[in-house]
mmCIF file of C-alpha atoms and ligand atoms in Angstrom:
data_model
loop_
_atom_site.group_PDB
_atom_site.id
_atom_site.type_symbol
_atom_site.label_atom_id
_atom_site.label_comp_id
_atom_site.label_asym_id
_atom_site.label_seq_id
_atom_site.Cartn_x
_atom_site.Cartn_y
_atom_site.Cartn_z
ATOM 1 C CA UNK A 112 -38.887 -32.785 29.325
ATOM 2 C CA UNK A 113 -40.036 -35.114 32.108
ATOM 3 C CA UNK A 114 -43.474 -33.978 33.119
ATOM 4 C CA UNK A 115 -43.931 -35.648 36.493
ATOM 5 C CA UNK A 116 -41.068 -35.836 38.917
ATOM 6 C CA UNK A 117 -40.376 -39.272 40.325
ATOM 7 C CA UNK A 118 -40.125 -38.161 43.914
ATOM 8 C CA UNK A 119 -42.103 -41.204 45.033
ATOM 9 C CA UNK A 120 -39.528 -43.545 43.516
ATOM 10 C CA UNK A 121 -38.527 -44.750 40.114
ATOM 11 C CA UNK A 122 -41.073 -44.249 37.389
ATOM 12 C CA UNK A 123 -42.994 -47.367 36.444
ATOM 13 C CA UNK A 124 -44.371 -45.869 33.242
ATOM 14 C CA UNK A 125 -42.742 -43.208 31.106
ATOM 15 C CA UNK A 126 -43.733 -41.596 27.849
ATOM 16 C CA UNK A 127 -40.902 -39.841 26.046
ATOM 17 C CA UNK A 128 -41.793 -37.526 23.202
ATOM 18 C CA UNK A 129 -44.786 -39.680 22.301
ATOM 19 C CA UNK A 130 -46.621 -38.838 19.095
ATOM 20 C CA UNK A 131 -49.595 -40.766 17.778
ATOM 21 C CA UNK A 132 -50.729 -39.620 14.343
ATOM 22 C CA UNK A 133 -53.361 -41.161 12.091
ATOM 23 C CA UNK A 134 -53.604 -40.724 8.369
ATOM 24 C CA UNK A 135 -57.136 -40.218 7.076
ATOM 25 C CA UNK A 136 -58.561 -39.541 3.640
ATOM 26 C CA UNK A 137 -61.703 -37.504 3.130
ATOM 27 C CA UNK A 138 -63.269 -39.801 0.535
ATOM 28 C CA UNK A 139 -62.836 -42.563 -2.000
ATOM 29 C CA UNK A 140 -61.209 -40.278 -4.586
ATOM 30 C CA UNK A 141 -58.748 -38.834 -2.079
ATOM 31 C CA UNK A 142 -57.839 -42.343 -0.974
ATOM 32 C CA UNK A 143 -57.380 -43.399 -4.605
ATOM 33 C CA UNK A 144 -55.127 -40.423 -5.291
ATOM 34 C CA UNK A 145 -53.195 -41.010 -2.094
ATOM 35 C CA UNK A 146 -54.265 -37.656 -0.657
ATOM 36 C CA UNK A 147 -54.336 -38.051 3.079
ATOM 37 C CA UNK A 148 -54.543 -35.744 6.063
ATOM 38 C CA UNK A 149 -52.917 -36.334 9.407
ATOM 39 C CA UNK A 150 -54.797 -36.443 12.702
ATOM 40 C CA UNK A 151 -52.331 -35.407 15.395
ATOM 41 C CA UNK A 152 -54.071 -37.183 18.265
ATOM 42 C CA UNK A 153 -51.045 -37.082 20.593
ATOM 43 C CA UNK A 154 -48.394 -34.649 19.522
ATOM 44 C CA UNK A 155 -45.250 -34.889 21.613
ATOM 45 C CA UNK A 156 -45.986 -35.903 25.195
ATOM 46 C CA UNK A 157 -43.604 -36.595 28.062
ATOM 47 C CA UNK A 158 -45.180 -38.187 31.087
ATOM 48 C CA UNK A 159 -43.939 -40.188 34.010
ATOM 49 C CA UNK A 160 -46.025 -42.182 36.466
ATOM 50 C CA UNK A 161 -44.264 -43.293 39.642
ATOM 51 C CA UNK A 162 -44.649 -46.773 41.069
ATOM 52 C CA UNK A 163 -47.688 -46.625 43.327
ATOM 53 C CA UNK A 164 -48.446 -43.064 42.161
ATOM 54 C CA UNK A 165 -51.587 -41.711 40.618
ATOM 55 C CA UNK A 166 -51.871 -39.200 37.795
ATOM 56 C CA UNK A 167 -55.135 -37.599 36.748
ATOM 57 C CA UNK A 168 -55.127 -36.845 33.012
ATOM 58 C CA UNK A 169 -57.694 -34.127 32.391
ATOM 59 C CA UNK A 170 -59.067 -32.497 29.256
ATOM 60 C CA UNK A 171 -62.120 -32.123 27.066
ATOM 61 C CA UNK A 172 -63.125 -34.809 24.649
ATOM 62 C CA UNK A 173 -60.859 -34.671 21.595
ATOM 63 C CA UNK A 174 -57.797 -33.690 23.634
ATOM 64 C CA UNK A 175 -56.042 -37.042 23.028
ATOM 65 C CA UNK A 176 -56.320 -38.419 26.578
ATOM 66 C CA UNK A 177 -57.655 -41.835 25.630
ATOM 67 C CA UNK A 178 -55.139 -42.233 22.809
ATOM 68 C CA UNK A 179 -52.325 -41.392 25.215
ATOM 69 C CA UNK A 180 -53.670 -43.931 27.731
ATOM 70 C CA UNK A 181 -53.758 -46.593 25.023
ATOM 71 C CA UNK A 182 -50.246 -45.633 23.899
ATOM 72 C CA UNK A 183 -48.971 -46.228 27.430
ATOM 73 C CA UNK A 184 -50.457 -49.720 27.251
ATOM 74 C CA UNK A 185 -48.776 -50.400 23.909
ATOM 75 C CA UNK A 186 -52.145 -50.594 22.162
ATOM 76 C CA UNK A 187 -51.457 -48.034 19.444
ATOM 77 C CA UNK A 188 -48.533 -47.541 17.123
ATOM 78 C CA UNK A 189 -46.344 -44.539 17.888
ATOM 79 C CA UNK A 190 -45.388 -42.093 15.183
ATOM 80 C CA UNK A 191 -42.442 -40.946 17.296
ATOM 81 C CA UNK A 192 -41.077 -41.343 20.793
ATOM 82 C CA UNK A 193 -41.187 -44.275 23.155
ATOM 83 C CA UNK A 194 -43.036 -45.737 26.115
ATOM 84 C CA UNK A 195 -40.997 -47.375 28.840
ATOM 85 C CA UNK A 196 -42.529 -49.779 31.324
ATOM 86 C CA UNK A 197 -40.315 -50.621 34.283
ATOM 87 C CA UNK A 198 -37.354 -49.411 32.216
ATOM 88 C CA UNK A 199 -38.115 -51.483 29.093
ATOM 89 C CA UNK A 200 -39.261 -50.064 25.771
ATOM 90 C CA UNK A 201 -42.762 -51.464 25.277
ATOM 91 C CA UNK A 202 -42.348 -51.642 21.484
ATOM 92 C CA UNK A 203 -39.505 -54.150 21.932
ATOM 93 C CA UNK A 204 -41.656 -56.660 23.857
ATOM 94 C CA UNK A 205 -42.527 -59.926 22.182
ATOM 95 C CA UNK A 206 -43.738 -63.422 23.128
ATOM 96 C CA UNK A 207 -43.735 -64.155 26.857
ATOM 97 C CA UNK A 208 -42.372 -60.714 27.754
ATOM 98 C CA UNK A 209 -45.318 -59.092 25.944
ATOM 99 C CA UNK A 210 -47.761 -61.456 27.651
ATOM 100 C CA UNK A 211 -46.261 -60.582 31.053
ATOM 101 C CA UNK A 212 -46.590 -56.870 30.196
ATOM 102 C CA UNK A 213 -50.257 -57.411 29.315
ATOM 103 C CA UNK A 214 -50.806 -59.007 32.724
ATOM 104 C CA UNK A 215 -48.979 -56.244 34.582
ATOM 105 C CA UNK A 216 -51.003 -53.496 32.854
ATOM 106 C CA UNK A 217 -54.782 -53.330 32.682
ATOM 107 C CA UNK A 218 -57.511 -50.947 31.583
ATOM 108 C CA UNK A 219 -60.983 -50.089 32.855
ATOM 109 C CA UNK A 220 -63.294 -48.559 30.276
ATOM 110 C CA UNK A 221 -65.886 -45.834 30.437
ATOM 111 C CA UNK A 222 -68.923 -47.935 29.738
ATOM 112 C CA UNK A 223 -69.493 -50.951 31.969
ATOM 113 C CA UNK A 224 -72.603 -51.777 29.877
ATOM 114 C CA UNK A 225 -70.547 -52.608 26.825
ATOM 115 C CA UNK A 226 -67.313 -53.786 28.438
ATOM 116 C CA UNK A 227 -69.015 -56.827 29.972
ATOM 117 C CA UNK A 228 -70.448 -59.723 27.955
ATOM 118 C CA UNK A 229 -74.216 -59.805 28.619
ATOM 119 C CA UNK A 230 -74.331 -63.597 28.098
ATOM 120 C CA UNK A 231 -71.701 -64.537 30.653
ATOM 121 C CA UNK A 232 -72.000 -64.752 34.420
ATOM 122 C CA UNK A 233 -69.942 -62.146 36.280
ATOM 123 C CA UNK A 234 -67.798 -64.812 37.969
ATOM 124 C CA UNK A 235 -66.862 -66.384 34.638
ATOM 125 C CA UNK A 236 -65.971 -63.003 33.118
ATOM 126 C CA UNK A 237 -63.728 -62.107 36.041
ATOM 127 C CA UNK A 238 -62.164 -65.579 35.829
ATOM 128 C CA UNK A 239 -61.347 -65.263 32.117
ATOM 129 C CA UNK A 240 -58.072 -63.260 32.492
ATOM 130 C CA UNK A 241 -56.818 -65.847 35.015
ATOM 131 C CA UNK A 242 -57.247 -68.530 32.353
ATOM 132 C CA UNK A 243 -55.624 -66.398 29.634
ATOM 133 C CA UNK A 244 -52.566 -65.738 31.770
ATOM 134 C CA UNK A 245 -52.384 -69.239 33.267
ATOM 135 C CA UNK A 246 -52.762 -67.964 36.816
ATOM 136 C CA UNK A 247 -54.009 -70.508 39.393
ATOM 137 C CA UNK A 248 -53.471 -74.222 38.962
ATOM 138 C CA UNK A 249 -57.030 -75.455 39.449
ATOM 139 C CA UNK A 250 -60.621 -74.444 38.777
ATOM 140 C CA UNK A 251 -61.284 -74.267 42.500
ATOM 141 C CA UNK A 252 -58.285 -71.998 43.071
ATOM 142 C CA UNK A 253 -59.522 -69.702 40.284
ATOM 143 C CA UNK A 254 -63.013 -69.569 41.774
ATOM 144 C CA UNK A 255 -61.553 -68.710 45.171
ATOM 145 C CA UNK A 256 -59.489 -65.896 43.672
ATOM 146 C CA UNK A 257 -62.517 -64.510 41.853
ATOM 147 C CA UNK A 258 -64.585 -64.556 45.053
ATOM 148 C CA UNK A 259 -61.806 -62.703 46.869
ATOM 149 C CA UNK A 260 -61.576 -59.945 44.262
ATOM 150 C CA UNK A 261 -65.386 -59.604 44.056
ATOM 151 C CA UNK A 262 -65.390 -59.069 47.792
ATOM 152 C CA UNK A 263 -62.530 -56.582 47.552
ATOM 153 C CA UNK A 264 -64.450 -54.431 45.056
ATOM 154 C CA UNK A 265 -67.538 -54.514 47.252
ATOM 155 C CA UNK A 266 -69.679 -57.024 45.330
ATOM 156 C CA UNK A 267 -70.933 -58.867 48.391
ATOM 157 C CA UNK A 268 -72.086 -61.513 49.020
ATOM 158 C CA UNK A 269 -69.439 -62.505 46.469
ATOM 159 C CA UNK A 270 -70.928 -65.971 45.801
ATOM 160 C CA UNK A 271 -74.210 -64.359 44.804
ATOM 161 C CA UNK A 272 -72.595 -61.828 42.437
ATOM 162 C CA UNK A 273 -70.433 -64.616 40.951
ATOM 163 C CA UNK A 274 -73.564 -66.213 39.496
ATOM 164 C CA UNK A 275 -75.303 -63.071 38.305
ATOM 165 C CA UNK A 276 -75.456 -61.743 34.737
ATOM 166 C CA UNK A 277 -74.539 -58.110 33.924
ATOM 167 C CA UNK A 278 -78.211 -57.101 33.403
ATOM 168 C CA UNK A 279 -78.902 -58.117 37.020
ATOM 169 C CA UNK A 280 -76.433 -55.476 38.284
ATOM 170 C CA UNK A 281 -76.773 -51.710 38.672
ATOM 171 C CA UNK A 282 -74.420 -49.397 36.710
ATOM 172 C CA UNK A 283 -72.141 -48.972 39.724
ATOM 173 C CA UNK A 284 -72.053 -52.715 40.384
ATOM 174 C CA UNK A 285 -71.207 -53.365 36.743
ATOM 175 C CA UNK A 286 -68.280 -50.951 36.957
ATOM 176 C CA UNK A 287 -67.139 -52.738 40.132
ATOM 177 C CA UNK A 288 -67.238 -56.018 38.195
ATOM 178 C CA UNK A 289 -65.186 -54.451 35.385
ATOM 179 C CA UNK A 290 -62.642 -53.244 37.944
ATOM 180 C CA UNK A 291 -62.535 -56.738 39.497
ATOM 181 C CA UNK A 292 -61.816 -58.236 36.072
ATOM 182 C CA UNK A 293 -58.945 -55.784 35.544
ATOM 183 C CA UNK A 294 -57.449 -56.319 38.992
ATOM 184 C CA UNK A 295 -57.855 -60.083 39.349
ATOM 185 C CA UNK A 296 -54.497 -60.735 37.642
ATOM 186 C CA UNK A 297 -52.678 -58.425 40.069
ATOM 187 C CA UNK A 298 -51.572 -55.658 37.688
ATOM 188 C CA UNK A 299 -49.109 -52.931 38.658
ATOM 189 C CA UNK A 300 -50.464 -50.268 36.319
ATOM 190 C CA UNK A 301 -54.099 -49.455 35.691
ATOM 191 C CA UNK A 302 -55.498 -47.040 33.112
ATOM 192 C CA UNK A 303 -59.022 -46.025 34.098
ATOM 193 C CA UNK A 304 -60.626 -44.233 31.153
ATOM 194 C CA UNK A 305 -63.564 -42.060 32.300
ATOM 195 C CA UNK A 306 -64.684 -44.861 34.634
ATOM 196 C CA UNK A 307 -67.370 -42.802 36.366
ATOM 197 C CA UNK A 308 -68.757 -40.601 33.621
ATOM 198 C CA UNK A 309 -71.702 -42.928 32.878
ATOM 199 C CA UNK A 310 -72.712 -43.328 36.515
ATOM 200 C CA UNK A 311 -75.137 -41.444 38.721
ATOM 201 C CA UNK A 312 -73.817 -39.172 41.455
ATOM 202 C CA UNK A 313 -73.856 -41.672 44.314
ATOM 203 C CA UNK A 314 -72.399 -44.587 42.301
ATOM 204 C CA UNK A 315 -69.778 -42.216 41.003
ATOM 205 C CA UNK A 316 -68.618 -41.207 44.490
ATOM 206 C CA UNK A 317 -68.496 -44.865 45.539
ATOM 207 C CA UNK A 318 -66.384 -45.917 42.541
ATOM 208 C CA UNK A 319 -63.977 -43.014 43.109
ATOM 209 C CA UNK A 320 -63.585 -44.061 46.756
ATOM 210 C CA UNK A 321 -63.088 -47.654 45.689
ATOM 211 C CA UNK A 322 -60.368 -46.749 43.172
ATOM 212 C CA UNK A 323 -58.600 -44.605 45.761
ATOM 213 C CA UNK A 324 -58.671 -47.400 48.356
ATOM 214 C CA UNK A 325 -57.650 -50.168 45.950
ATOM 215 C CA UNK A 326 -54.778 -48.118 44.613
ATOM 216 C CA UNK A 327 -53.310 -47.726 48.073
ATOM 217 C CA UNK A 328 -54.044 -51.288 49.142
ATOM 218 C CA UNK A 329 -52.574 -52.869 45.995
ATOM 219 C CA UNK A 330 -49.814 -50.258 45.473
ATOM 220 C CA UNK A 331 -51.145 -49.660 41.960
ATOM 221 C CA UNK A 332 -49.867 -46.992 39.618
ATOM 222 C CA UNK A 333 -52.950 -45.319 38.196
ATOM 223 C CA UNK A 334 -53.629 -43.149 35.170
ATOM 224 C CA UNK A 335 -57.088 -41.732 35.739
ATOM 225 C CA UNK A 336 -58.462 -40.227 32.521
ATOM 226 C CA UNK A 337 -61.315 -37.773 32.904
ATOM 227 C CA UNK A 338 -62.868 -34.565 31.628
ATOM 228 C CA UNK A 339 -63.777 -33.718 35.226
ATOM 229 C CA UNK A 340 -61.095 -32.014 37.283
ATOM 230 C CA UNK A 341 -63.004 -32.629 40.532
ATOM 231 C CA UNK A 342 -63.030 -36.390 39.884
ATOM 232 C CA UNK A 343 -59.301 -36.318 39.100
ATOM 233 C CA UNK A 344 -58.678 -34.452 42.344
ATOM 234 C CA UNK A 345 -60.345 -37.170 44.402
ATOM 235 C CA UNK A 346 -58.135 -40.046 43.192
ATOM 236 C CA UNK A 347 -54.903 -38.461 41.928
ATOM 237 C CA UNK A 348 -51.697 -37.203 43.531
ATOM 238 C CA UNK A 349 -50.767 -35.217 40.457
ATOM 239 C CA UNK A 350 -52.810 -33.654 37.719
ATOM 240 C CA UNK A 351 -51.803 -33.306 34.092
ATOM 241 C CA UNK A 352 -53.938 -31.156 31.798
ATOM 242 C CA UNK A 353 -54.030 -32.006 28.111
ATOM 243 C CA UNK A 354 -55.258 -29.869 25.238
ATOM 244 C CA UNK A 355 -55.352 -30.884 21.595
ATOM 245 C CA UNK A 356 -52.642 -33.543 21.822
ATOM 246 C CA UNK A 357 -50.265 -31.687 24.162
ATOM 247 C CA UNK A 358 -49.792 -31.335 27.881
ATOM 248 C CA UNK A 359 -50.315 -27.712 28.891
ATOM 249 C CA UNK A 360 -49.941 -27.883 32.672
ATOM 250 C CA UNK A 361 -48.979 -30.257 35.453
ATOM 251 C CA UNK A 362 -48.593 -30.081 39.198
ATOM 252 C CA UNK A 363 -49.796 -31.633 42.408
ATOM 253 C CA UNK A 364 -53.558 -31.793 42.711
ATOM 254 C CA UNK A 365 -53.539 -29.039 45.344
ATOM 255 C CA UNK A 366 -51.428 -26.714 43.184
ATOM 256 C CA UNK A 367 -53.517 -27.201 40.082
ATOM 257 C CA UNK A 368 -56.849 -26.801 41.853
ATOM 258 C CA UNK A 369 -55.861 -23.896 44.104
ATOM 259 C CA UNK A 370 -53.749 -21.951 41.657
ATOM 260 C CA UNK A 371 -54.254 -23.029 38.056
ATOM 261 C CA UNK A 372 -51.714 -21.328 35.796
ATOM 262 C CA UNK A 373 -52.714 -22.082 32.233
ATOM 263 C CA UNK A 374 -55.829 -20.214 31.032
ATOM 264 C CA UNK A 375 -57.335 -23.541 29.908
ATOM 265 C CA UNK A 376 -56.831 -25.051 33.362
ATOM 266 C CA UNK A 377 -58.270 -21.885 34.906
ATOM 267 C CA UNK A 378 -61.392 -22.362 32.791
ATOM 268 C CA UNK A 379 -61.663 -26.037 33.837
ATOM 269 C CA UNK A 380 -61.281 -25.112 37.504
ATOM 270 C CA UNK A 381 -63.820 -22.327 37.266
ATOM 271 C CA UNK A 382 -66.619 -24.699 36.237
ATOM 272 C CA UNK A 383 -66.222 -26.629 39.510
ATOM 273 C CA UNK A 384 -68.944 -25.542 41.893
ATOM 274 C CA UNK A 385 -67.488 -23.277 44.577
ATOM 275 C CA UNK A 386 -69.909 -21.357 46.829
ATOM 276 C CA UNK A 387 -67.099 -18.914 47.790
ATOM 277 C CA UNK A 388 -66.525 -17.846 44.196
ATOM 278 C CA UNK A 389 -67.949 -14.397 43.479
ATOM 279 C CA UNK A 390 -70.113 -13.622 40.462
ATOM 280 C CA UNK A 391 -67.987 -12.766 37.444
ATOM 281 C CA UNK A 392 -64.945 -14.674 38.725
ATOM 282 C CA UNK A 393 -65.630 -17.550 36.375
ATOM 283 C CA UNK A 394 -63.306 -17.749 33.393
ATOM 284 C CA UNK A 395 -65.370 -18.727 30.409
ATOM 285 C CA UNK A 396 -63.963 -20.060 27.185
ATOM 286 C CA UNK A 397 -66.023 -20.366 24.067
ATOM 287 C CA UNK A 398 -66.093 -22.865 21.246
ATOM 288 C CA UNK A 399 -64.972 -26.456 21.004
ATOM 289 C CA UNK A 400 -61.552 -28.082 20.905
ATOM 290 C CA UNK A 401 -60.422 -27.623 17.259
ATOM 291 C CA UNK A 402 -60.034 -30.726 15.119
ATOM 292 C CA UNK A 403 -56.662 -32.479 15.497
ATOM 293 C CA UNK A 404 -56.719 -32.470 11.669
ATOM 294 C CA UNK A 405 -56.290 -28.683 11.723
ATOM 295 C CA UNK A 406 -54.160 -27.796 14.706
ATOM 296 C CA UNK A 407 -53.943 -23.978 15.055
ATOM 297 C CA UNK A 408 -50.534 -22.399 14.544
ATOM 298 C CA UNK A 409 -48.683 -21.019 17.540
ATOM 299 C CA UNK A 410 -50.420 -21.810 20.801
ATOM 300 C CA UNK A 411 -53.088 -24.419 20.106
ATOM 301 C CA UNK A 412 -55.373 -22.754 22.592
ATOM 302 C CA UNK A 413 -55.134 -19.243 21.146
ATOM 303 C CA UNK A 414 -58.471 -19.231 19.223
ATOM 304 C CA UNK A 415 -60.276 -19.771 22.558
ATOM 305 C CA UNK A 416 -57.958 -17.963 24.954
ATOM 306 C CA UNK A 417 -59.193 -14.686 26.464
ATOM 307 C CA UNK A 418 -55.562 -13.628 27.085
ATOM 308 C CA UNK A 419 -54.187 -14.392 23.609
ATOM 309 C CA UNK A 420 -51.432 -12.026 22.467
ATOM 310 C CA UNK A 421 -49.857 -11.569 19.079
ATOM 311 C CA UNK A 422 -46.987 -13.928 19.917
ATOM 312 C CA UNK A 423 -49.502 -16.665 20.802
ATOM 313 C CA UNK A 424 -50.695 -16.792 17.184
ATOM 314 C CA UNK A 425 -47.168 -17.265 15.858
ATOM 315 C CA UNK A 426 -45.068 -19.184 18.387
ATOM 316 C CA UNK A 427 -45.951 -22.421 20.095
ATOM 317 C CA UNK A 428 -45.179 -22.064 23.822
ATOM 318 C CA UNK A 429 -42.750 -24.584 25.295
ATOM 319 C CA UNK A 430 -43.259 -26.269 28.646
ATOM 320 C CA UNK A 431 -41.598 -24.201 31.360
ATOM 321 C CA UNK A 432 -40.685 -25.792 34.663
ATOM 322 C CA UNK A 433 -41.390 -23.505 37.583
ATOM 323 C CA UNK A 434 -40.353 -23.626 41.220
ATOM 324 C CA UNK A 435 -41.389 -26.841 42.995
ATOM 325 C CA UNK A 436 -41.689 -28.950 39.842
ATOM 326 C CA UNK A 437 -44.791 -27.317 38.396
ATOM 327 C CA UNK A 438 -44.865 -26.953 34.657
ATOM 328 C CA UNK A 439 -46.900 -24.867 32.254
ATOM 329 C CA UNK A 440 -46.846 -24.177 28.524
ATOM 330 C CA UNK A 441 -48.023 -20.586 28.093
ATOM 331 C CA UNK A 442 -46.392 -17.333 26.952
ATOM 332 C CA UNK A 443 -47.767 -15.549 30.020
ATOM 333 C CA UNK A 444 -44.991 -17.266 32.046
ATOM 334 C CA UNK A 445 -42.063 -17.024 29.654
HETATM 335 FE FE1 LIG B 568 -53.408 -18.018 25.985
HETATM 336 FE FE2 LIG B 568 -51.194 -17.233 24.773
HETATM 337 FE FE3 LIG B 568 -51.035 -18.666 26.976
HETATM 338 FE FE4 LIG B 568 -51.846 -19.770 24.719
HETATM 339 S S1 LIG B 568 -49.833 -18.951 25.128
HETATM 340 S S2 LIG B 568 -52.755 -20.034 26.704
HETATM 341 S S3 LIG B 568 -53.012 -18.106 23.813
HETATM 342 S S4 LIG B 568 -51.890 -16.606 26.767
#
């Protein structure tokens, strides 16, 4: 099933039945005897991101969001399924075509402290991808392009930030530099993996605004990975909720926030601060996401679901498309 409709145009990125599984062994003896277990990190995902569109991928840690993001960038091997970029199967790319794909797709990581080299000036780090991809014919042209992108991400005066080292920047400024490095090559698709979770409240709001503005200005397709539904709401057109390797709900950001259907989404929405919410209206779920090594039978969410029925323990719910393109995987709607 296609999860996101392509009403804004042809999909730029598509995942079709993507599974990413890892084999692990619990110790030396198990490895020696060839006894392995399978981590089902992503377990059959369909997802489509329109050109210029933005999808917020939401879920707790351990839900498989980051692995899915990396799969869309061709950075992990698929167990099953395929990823298409601009209509081409990413696994078939080689040589120059693969290099062009790497330029057209970029990633921003959670931790700007570790994603930047502490020994290199910011300008040189942002310039690096231009060298790798052979963009710009001269050193001066490269410097000019770096100054432009530093200005675009709000690191002004750009010439001053060009010469600074990462330790001379605040957390928010470092994340701006990381975004500049990702965008300097003019990508079409950006995966931002928890880009604000290590920042304080004000830096966080600024980076979210920046991502929203840059996306529109550069017509970027964005996959915004987060555990925070409110953050996803502020930069995404559509929201996709993931639980233990599967997508459980998707819809426009308004639909998902105003009327969450899946009990897991309802629980995520209910932790967002809302002064109008009455006492007792919060849906609480207990426990942690189970290990992807031991995925529960039936509905994966049933051990934590306050509405679990007998059928939920036996039969895995399929994604049901509802009126208006919304989709949910839950027996309450079948
Ligand atoms: Fe809860 Fe059952 Fe729906 Fe799963 S299928 S979310 S256990 S009601």
